[in-house]
Amino acid sequence: MRYTLRQIEYFIATAETGSITLASERVNISQPSISTAIAHLEEELGTQLFIRRHAQGLSLTSAGRLLLVEAKQLIEQAEHVYSVASEVGERVRGQLSLGCFITLAPMVMPELSHSFTSTYPESRIVQTVADHEQLLERLLSAELDVAITYDLLIPDEFEFLPLASLPPHVMVSEAGPLARHSAVSLQELAREPLILLDLPISREYFLSMFMKEGLEPNIASRSTHQDVIRTMVANGYGYTLANVRPRCELALDGRRVSRVRLSGDHRPMVIGVLTLSQSRKSRLVTVFEEHCRRFVSDAYIPGMVAPVMERRIFLGPVVGDGSLPGDDSSS
């Protein structure tokens, strides 16, 4: 064979992104290297893999589509060699395809991934950000090895390892009247304009809270982007309900938001590690789960004010100094 696995990886990245520029960003290699690898593959295999369209990027030919299926299987088998070697030699090495729920990813993924690869330098994590339904689909299709998500509507064929519980709270503009409340109920919020996080399952979770109390929220706007919602709230368009608790209280435009405790009994979201229950876990996946168990808990969540810290904010000082790993007084 006169082609390499690296060239196959470059081909897969280009096929999935439809762009040499985006493929270059994904695999962190120069665009000329991507172009050279694809040209070499086409010459070696004696077939055209892409159709080049000036304004529309690259699209796969019929031969390219067939090769993409085989190429993914080839890379998966190559990665399996590392897994086998790890289990025999008790070394943790290889590539882990990690997915993360879109609202958790900006806070949890960087610190969690870096801590793991620093502990196990022969490992490599490839990150994917998606909504809950997409994560389930990609685990089923073996595009992902593991995912960090919530415990919402988990089908029987999946295994969920709980890590930390996040109760819902209210996010409001720091300049608004609700920011002066120590707590607020859904009854008080029902007439206020709600900026709804419009993601599958998350949407149903928040709306079900109102339904449970026989209330109908006043949905003023919807967005699938958490940062858009946060900025709209900071600018006084309304309030939102959330579970994540970023350490920074600034929206992207520099205006501040405030968290207010939501009174009443409401089901929390639980962060955890999601895998397929029927598949045999590699040593790499097993060690990653154990790392998550040690690294994420109710006492400490990467990138967030953890629930015990939130209780201190809402209810006053805890016994002792209440210091936790990663605690920052400016949070």
Coordinates of C-alpha atoms in Angstrom, one line a residue:
M1 CA 0.0 0.0 0.0
R2 CA 1.3 3.4 -0.9
Y3 CA -1.1 5.5 1.2
T4 CA -1.1 6.2 4.9
L5 CA -3.7 6.2 7.7
R6 CA -2.9 9.9 8.1
Q7 CA -4.0 10.6 4.5
I8 CA -7.1 8.6 5.1
E9 CA -7.9 10.8 8.2
Y10 CA -7.4 13.9 6.1
F11 CA -9.8 12.5 3.4
I12 CA -12.4 11.8 6.1
A13 CA -12.1 15.3 7.6
T14 CA -12.5 16.8 4.1
A15 CA -15.4 14.6 3.2
E16 CA -17.3 15.4 6.4
T17 CA -16.7 19.1 6.3
G18 CA -16.9 19.6 2.5
S19 CA -14.0 22.1 2.7
I20 CA -10.2 21.9 2.8
T21 CA -10.2 24.9 5.0
L22 CA -12.5 23.4 7.6
A23 CA -10.7 20.0 7.4
S24 CA -7.5 21.8 8.0
E25 CA -8.9 23.4 11.2
R26 CA -10.4 20.1 12.4
V27 CA -7.1 18.0 12.1
N28 CA -4.9 21.0 12.8
I29 CA -2.7 20.7 9.7
S30 CA -2.0 23.1 6.8
Q31 CA -4.4 23.3 3.8
P32 CA -1.6 22.4 1.3
S33 CA -1.0 19.2 3.3
I34 CA -4.7 18.3 3.0
S35 CA -4.7 19.0 -0.7
T36 CA -1.5 17.0 -1.3
A37 CA -2.9 14.0 0.7
I38 CA -6.2 14.0 -1.3
A39 CA -4.3 14.3 -4.6
H40 CA -2.1 11.4 -3.7
L41 CA -5.1 9.2 -2.7
E42 CA -6.8 10.0 -6.0
E43 CA -3.7 9.1 -8.0
E44 CA -3.0 6.0 -6.0
L45 CA -6.6 4.7 -6.1
G46 CA -7.0 5.7 -9.7
T47 CA -10.3 7.5 -9.2
Q48 CA -11.7 11.0 -8.5
L49 CA -12.9 11.4 -4.9
F50 CA -14.3 14.9 -4.9
I51 CA -16.0 17.3 -7.3
R52 CA -14.6 20.8 -6.9
R53 CA -17.2 23.6 -7.1
H54 CA -15.8 27.1 -6.9
A55 CA -18.5 28.7 -4.8
Q56 CA -19.8 25.5 -3.1
G57 CA -16.7 23.8 -1.8
L58 CA -16.2 20.0 -2.3
S59 CA -18.7 17.3 -2.8
L60 CA -18.0 13.5 -2.9
T61 CA -18.2 11.5 -6.1
S62 CA -20.0 8.1 -6.0
A63 CA -16.5 6.5 -5.5
G64 CA -15.8 9.0 -2.8
R65 CA -18.9 8.1 -0.9
L66 CA -18.1 4.4 -1.0
L67 CA -14.5 5.1 0.1
L68 CA -15.7 7.2 3.0
V69 CA -17.6 4.2 4.5
E70 CA -14.5 2.0 4.2
A71 CA -12.2 4.7 5.4
K72 CA -14.1 5.2 8.6
Q73 CA -14.0 1.4 9.3
L74 CA -10.3 1.4 8.6
I75 CA -9.6 4.1 11.1
E76 CA -11.8 2.5 13.6
Q77 CA -9.9 -0.8 13.3
A78 CA -6.6 1.0 13.5
E79 CA -7.7 2.7 16.7
H80 CA -8.8 -0.6 18.1
V81 CA -5.2 -1.8 17.8
Y82 CA -4.3 0.8 20.4
S83 CA -7.1 -0.3 22.6
V84 CA -6.0 -3.9 22.5
A85 CA -2.4 -2.9 23.2
S86 CA -3.6 -0.8 26.1
E87 CA -5.5 -3.6 27.7
V88 CA -2.6 -6.1 27.3
G89 CA 0.0 -3.7 28.5
E90 CA -2.2 -1.9 31.0
R91 CA -1.3 1.4 29.2
V92 CA -3.9 4.1 28.6
R93 CA -3.5 5.2 25.0
G94 CA -5.4 5.8 21.8
Q95 CA -8.1 8.1 20.5
L96 CA -11.3 8.7 22.4
S97 CA -14.2 10.2 20.4
L98 CA -16.0 12.3 23.1
G99 CA -19.4 14.0 22.6
C100 CA -20.8 16.7 24.9
F101 CA -24.2 18.3 25.2
I102 CA -24.1 21.7 23.6
T103 CA -24.9 23.8 26.8
L104 CA -22.3 21.9 28.9
A105 CA -19.5 21.9 26.4
P106 CA -18.0 25.4 26.7
M107 CA -17.6 24.9 30.5
V108 CA -17.0 21.2 31.0
M109 CA -15.1 20.0 27.9
P110 CA -11.9 22.0 27.9
E111 CA -10.9 21.4 31.5
L112 CA -12.1 17.8 31.6
S113 CA -10.3 16.8 28.3
H114 CA -7.1 18.6 29.2
S115 CA -7.0 17.0 32.7
F116 CA -7.4 13.6 31.1
T117 CA -4.8 13.9 28.4
S118 CA -2.4 15.5 30.9
T119 CA -2.8 12.5 33.1
Y120 CA -2.6 10.0 30.2
P121 CA -0.3 11.7 27.6
E122 CA -0.6 8.8 25.2
S123 CA -4.3 9.4 24.8
R124 CA -6.0 11.8 22.4
I125 CA -9.5 13.2 22.6
V126 CA -11.6 14.2 19.6
Q127 CA -14.5 16.4 20.7
T128 CA -18.0 16.7 19.2
V129 CA -20.6 19.1 20.4
A130 CA -24.3 18.3 19.8
D131 CA -27.8 18.2 21.3
H132 CA -29.0 15.2 23.3
E133 CA -30.7 13.4 20.4
Q134 CA -27.7 13.8 18.1
L135 CA -25.4 12.4 20.8
L136 CA -27.7 9.3 21.1
E137 CA -27.6 8.8 17.4
R138 CA -23.8 9.1 17.1
L139 CA -23.3 6.7 20.0
L140 CA -25.5 4.2 18.3
S141 CA -23.6 4.6 15.0
A142 CA -20.3 4.3 16.8
E143 CA -19.2 7.8 15.7
L144 CA -18.8 8.5 19.5
D145 CA -17.2 6.3 22.2
V146 CA -18.7 8.2 25.1
A147 CA -20.8 11.4 25.7
I148 CA -21.2 13.9 28.6
T149 CA -24.9 14.8 28.8
Y150 CA -27.9 14.9 31.0
D151 CA -30.1 12.0 32.3
L152 CA -33.1 13.0 30.2
L153 CA -35.0 10.2 28.2
I154 CA -32.1 7.7 28.2
P155 CA -33.2 4.6 26.1
D156 CA -32.6 1.1 27.5
E157 CA -29.7 0.4 25.3
F158 CA -27.6 3.1 26.9
E159 CA -25.7 3.1 30.3
F160 CA -25.6 6.4 32.3
L161 CA -23.1 7.1 35.0
P162 CA -24.4 10.0 37.1
L163 CA -21.8 12.6 38.2
A164 CA -23.4 15.8 39.5
S165 CA -26.9 17.2 40.0
L166 CA -27.9 20.7 38.6
P167 CA -31.2 22.1 39.9
P168 CA -33.0 24.7 37.7
H169 CA -32.7 28.4 38.5
V170 CA -33.8 31.7 37.0
M171 CA -31.5 33.9 35.0
V172 CA -32.4 37.6 34.9
S173 CA -30.9 40.9 33.9
E174 CA -28.8 42.3 36.8
A175 CA -30.6 45.7 36.2
G176 CA -34.1 44.2 36.2
P177 CA -36.5 44.1 39.2
L178 CA -36.3 40.3 39.6
A179 CA -32.6 40.5 40.4
R180 CA -33.5 41.9 43.8
H181 CA -35.5 38.8 44.7
S182 CA -33.9 36.1 46.9
A183 CA -36.2 33.5 45.2
V184 CA -39.0 33.5 42.7
S185 CA -41.7 31.0 41.9
L186 CA -43.1 29.8 38.5
Q187 CA -46.4 31.4 39.4
E188 CA -44.6 34.8 39.7
L189 CA -42.8 34.1 36.4
A190 CA -45.7 32.9 34.3
R191 CA -46.7 36.4 33.0
E192 CA -43.1 37.5 32.5
P193 CA -41.5 37.1 29.0
L194 CA -39.6 33.8 28.8
I195 CA -36.6 33.4 26.5
L196 CA -36.7 29.7 26.0
L197 CA -33.8 27.4 25.2
D198 CA -35.3 25.6 22.2
L199 CA -33.3 22.4 22.1
P200 CA -34.8 18.9 21.9
I201 CA -35.6 17.4 25.3
S202 CA -34.3 20.5 27.1
R203 CA -37.3 22.4 25.7
E204 CA -39.7 19.8 27.0
Y205 CA -37.9 19.7 30.4
F206 CA -38.5 23.4 31.0
L207 CA -42.0 23.5 29.7
S208 CA -43.0 20.5 31.8
M209 CA -42.2 22.4 34.9
F210 CA -45.0 24.9 34.1
M211 CA -47.4 22.1 33.0
K212 CA -46.8 20.3 36.4
E213 CA -48.2 23.4 38.2
G214 CA -51.0 24.0 35.7
L215 CA -49.3 27.1 34.3
E216 CA -48.6 28.4 30.8
P217 CA -45.4 30.4 30.3
N218 CA -45.3 33.6 28.3
I219 CA -42.8 32.6 25.6
A220 CA -41.5 35.8 24.2
S221 CA -38.6 34.3 22.2
R222 CA -36.8 31.1 21.5
S223 CA -33.2 30.2 20.6
T224 CA -31.0 27.1 20.3
H225 CA -28.0 29.2 21.3
Q226 CA -27.3 29.6 25.0
D227 CA -25.1 32.7 24.5
V228 CA -27.9 34.4 22.5
I229 CA -30.3 33.8 25.3
R230 CA -27.9 35.0 27.9
T231 CA -27.3 38.3 26.0
M232 CA -31.0 38.8 25.4
V233 CA -31.6 38.3 29.2
A234 CA -28.8 40.7 30.1
N235 CA -30.4 43.3 27.8
G236 CA -33.8 43.0 29.5
Y237 CA -35.8 41.1 26.9
G238 CA -37.0 38.7 29.6
Y239 CA -35.9 35.9 31.9
T240 CA -34.8 32.3 31.2
L241 CA -34.6 29.0 33.1
A242 CA -31.3 27.2 33.2
N243 CA -29.3 24.5 34.9
V244 CA -25.8 25.4 34.0
R245 CA -24.0 27.8 36.3
P246 CA -21.1 29.6 34.5
R247 CA -18.6 31.1 36.8
C248 CA -18.7 34.3 34.8
E249 CA -21.9 36.4 35.1
L250 CA -21.2 38.5 32.0
A251 CA -23.0 38.1 28.7
L252 CA -20.9 38.3 25.6
D253 CA -21.7 42.0 25.2
G254 CA -20.4 42.8 28.6
R255 CA -23.7 43.2 30.4
R256 CA -24.4 41.2 33.5
V257 CA -26.9 38.6 34.4
S258 CA -28.0 37.4 37.8
R259 CA -29.0 34.0 39.1
V260 CA -32.1 33.8 41.3
R261 CA -33.2 30.7 43.2
L262 CA -36.3 29.0 41.7
S263 CA -38.6 28.2 44.6
G264 CA -40.6 24.9 44.7
D265 CA -39.8 21.3 44.1
H266 CA -38.3 20.8 40.6
R267 CA -36.5 17.8 39.1
P268 CA -32.8 18.6 38.6
M269 CA -30.8 17.7 35.6
V270 CA -28.0 15.2 36.3
I271 CA -24.7 15.4 34.4
G272 CA -23.3 12.1 33.6
V273 CA -21.3 9.8 31.2
L274 CA -23.3 8.1 28.6
T275 CA -22.2 4.9 26.8
L276 CA -23.8 2.0 24.9
S277 CA -24.7 -0.7 27.5
Q278 CA -24.3 -3.6 25.0
S279 CA -20.8 -2.8 23.8
R280 CA -17.7 -4.0 25.5
K281 CA -15.9 -1.0 26.8
S282 CA -12.2 -0.5 25.9
R283 CA -9.7 0.2 28.7
L284 CA -9.6 3.8 27.4
V285 CA -13.3 4.3 27.9
T286 CA -13.3 2.7 31.3
V287 CA -10.4 4.8 32.5
F288 CA -12.1 7.9 31.2
E289 CA -15.3 7.1 33.1
E290 CA -13.3 6.7 36.3
H291 CA -11.5 10.0 35.6
C292 CA -14.9 11.7 35.2
R293 CA -16.1 10.2 38.4
R294 CA -13.1 11.6 40.3
F295 CA -13.1 15.0 38.5
V296 CA -16.8 15.9 38.4
S297 CA -19.2 15.9 41.4
D298 CA -21.7 18.1 43.3
A299 CA -18.7 19.7 45.0
Y300 CA -16.8 20.6 41.8
I301 CA -17.9 20.9 38.2
P302 CA -15.4 22.2 35.6
G303 CA -16.2 25.7 34.5
M304 CA -19.2 26.1 36.8
V305 CA -20.2 27.3 40.2
A306 CA -21.0 23.8 41.7
P307 CA -24.4 23.2 43.4
V308 CA -22.9 23.4 46.9
M309 CA -21.3 26.8 46.0
E310 CA -24.7 28.0 44.6
R311 CA -26.3 27.1 47.9
R312 CA -23.8 29.4 49.6
I313 CA -24.6 32.2 47.2
F314 CA -28.4 31.8 47.7
L315 CA -28.5 30.8 51.4
G316 CA -25.4 32.4 53.0
P317 CA -22.1 31.0 54.2
V318 CA -21.7 27.2 54.7
V319 CA -20.0 25.7 57.8
G320 CA -16.2 26.3 57.6
D321 CA -14.6 28.3 54.8
G322 CA -16.4 26.4 52.1
S323 CA -13.4 26.4 49.8
L324 CA -13.5 24.0 46.9
P325 CA -11.1 23.1 44.0
G326 CA -11.3 25.8 41.4
D327 CA -13.3 28.2 43.7
D328 CA -12.8 31.8 42.7
S329 CA -14.1 34.6 44.9
S330 CA -14.8 36.6 41.8
S331 CA -17.4 34.0 40.7

